[in-house]
GROMACS .gro file of C-alpha atoms in nm:
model
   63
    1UNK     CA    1   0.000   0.000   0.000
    2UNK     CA    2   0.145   0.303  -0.151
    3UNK     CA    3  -0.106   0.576   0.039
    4UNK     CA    4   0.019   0.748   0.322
    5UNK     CA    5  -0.263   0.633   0.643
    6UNK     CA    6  -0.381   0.900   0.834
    7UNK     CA    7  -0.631   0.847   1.161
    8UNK     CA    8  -1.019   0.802   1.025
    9UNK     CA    9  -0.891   0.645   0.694
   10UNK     CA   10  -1.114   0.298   0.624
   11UNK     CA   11  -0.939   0.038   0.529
   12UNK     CA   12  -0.932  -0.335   0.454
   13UNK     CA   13  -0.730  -0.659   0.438
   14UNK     CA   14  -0.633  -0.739   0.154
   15UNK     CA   15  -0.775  -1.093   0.174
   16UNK     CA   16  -1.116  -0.911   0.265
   17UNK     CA   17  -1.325  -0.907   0.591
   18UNK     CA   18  -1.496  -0.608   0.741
   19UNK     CA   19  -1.450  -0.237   0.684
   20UNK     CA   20  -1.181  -0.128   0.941
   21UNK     CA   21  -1.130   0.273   1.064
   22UNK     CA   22  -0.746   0.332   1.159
   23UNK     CA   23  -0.688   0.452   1.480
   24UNK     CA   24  -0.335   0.512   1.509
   25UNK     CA   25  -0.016   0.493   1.207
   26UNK     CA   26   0.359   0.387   1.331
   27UNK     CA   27   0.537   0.626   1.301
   28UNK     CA   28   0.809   0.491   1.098
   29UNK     CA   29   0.455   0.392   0.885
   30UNK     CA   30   0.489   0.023   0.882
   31UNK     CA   31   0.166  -0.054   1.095
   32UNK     CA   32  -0.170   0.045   1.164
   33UNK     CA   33  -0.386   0.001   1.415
   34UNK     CA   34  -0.721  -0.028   1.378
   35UNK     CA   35  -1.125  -0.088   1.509
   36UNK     CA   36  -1.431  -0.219   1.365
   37UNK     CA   37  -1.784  -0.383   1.474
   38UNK     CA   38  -1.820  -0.742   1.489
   39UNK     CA   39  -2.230  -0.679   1.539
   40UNK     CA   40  -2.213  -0.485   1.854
   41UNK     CA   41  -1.889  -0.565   1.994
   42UNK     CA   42  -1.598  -0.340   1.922
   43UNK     CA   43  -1.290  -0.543   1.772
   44UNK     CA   44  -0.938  -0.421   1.790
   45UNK     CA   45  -0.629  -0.494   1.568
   46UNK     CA   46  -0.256  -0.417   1.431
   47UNK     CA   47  -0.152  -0.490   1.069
   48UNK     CA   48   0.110  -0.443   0.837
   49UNK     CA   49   0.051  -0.168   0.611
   50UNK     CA   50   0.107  -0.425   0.316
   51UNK     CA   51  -0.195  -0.670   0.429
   52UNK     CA   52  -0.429  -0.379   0.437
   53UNK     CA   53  -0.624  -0.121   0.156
   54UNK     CA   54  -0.736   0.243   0.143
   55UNK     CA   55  -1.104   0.175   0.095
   56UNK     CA   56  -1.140   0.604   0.200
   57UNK     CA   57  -0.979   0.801   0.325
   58UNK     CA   58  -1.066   1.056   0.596
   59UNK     CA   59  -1.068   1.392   0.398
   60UNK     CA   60  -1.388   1.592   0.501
   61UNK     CA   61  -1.700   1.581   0.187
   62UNK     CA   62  -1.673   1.843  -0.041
   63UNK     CA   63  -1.962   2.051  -0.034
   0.00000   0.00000   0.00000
């Protein structure tokens, strides 16, 4: 993944599964950490940048 992550951004695994919102880059950029619903219950995890996707980014709706 080429895109520089920023806090908010939604991303993906690669391989698929839910829609994930980051919640924190490394800062040499190699990781991110992220959350996402599993029904009601809040999940939690770290990937590589490499095993995940931009599917969009944070940047406020244009008007």
């Amino acid at each position: 993944m080429n895109e520089n992550l920023k806090i908010g951004d939604v991303v993906q695994l690669n391989s698929g599964g839910p829609k994930m919102t980051v919640t924190e880059v490394a800062e040499d950029g190699s990781r991110a950490s992220t959350m996402w619903f599993a029904g009601s219950k809040r999940e939690m995890g770290g990937f590589p940048i490499e095993a995940i996707i931009l599917i969009s980014d944070s940047a406020p709706a244009k008007k």
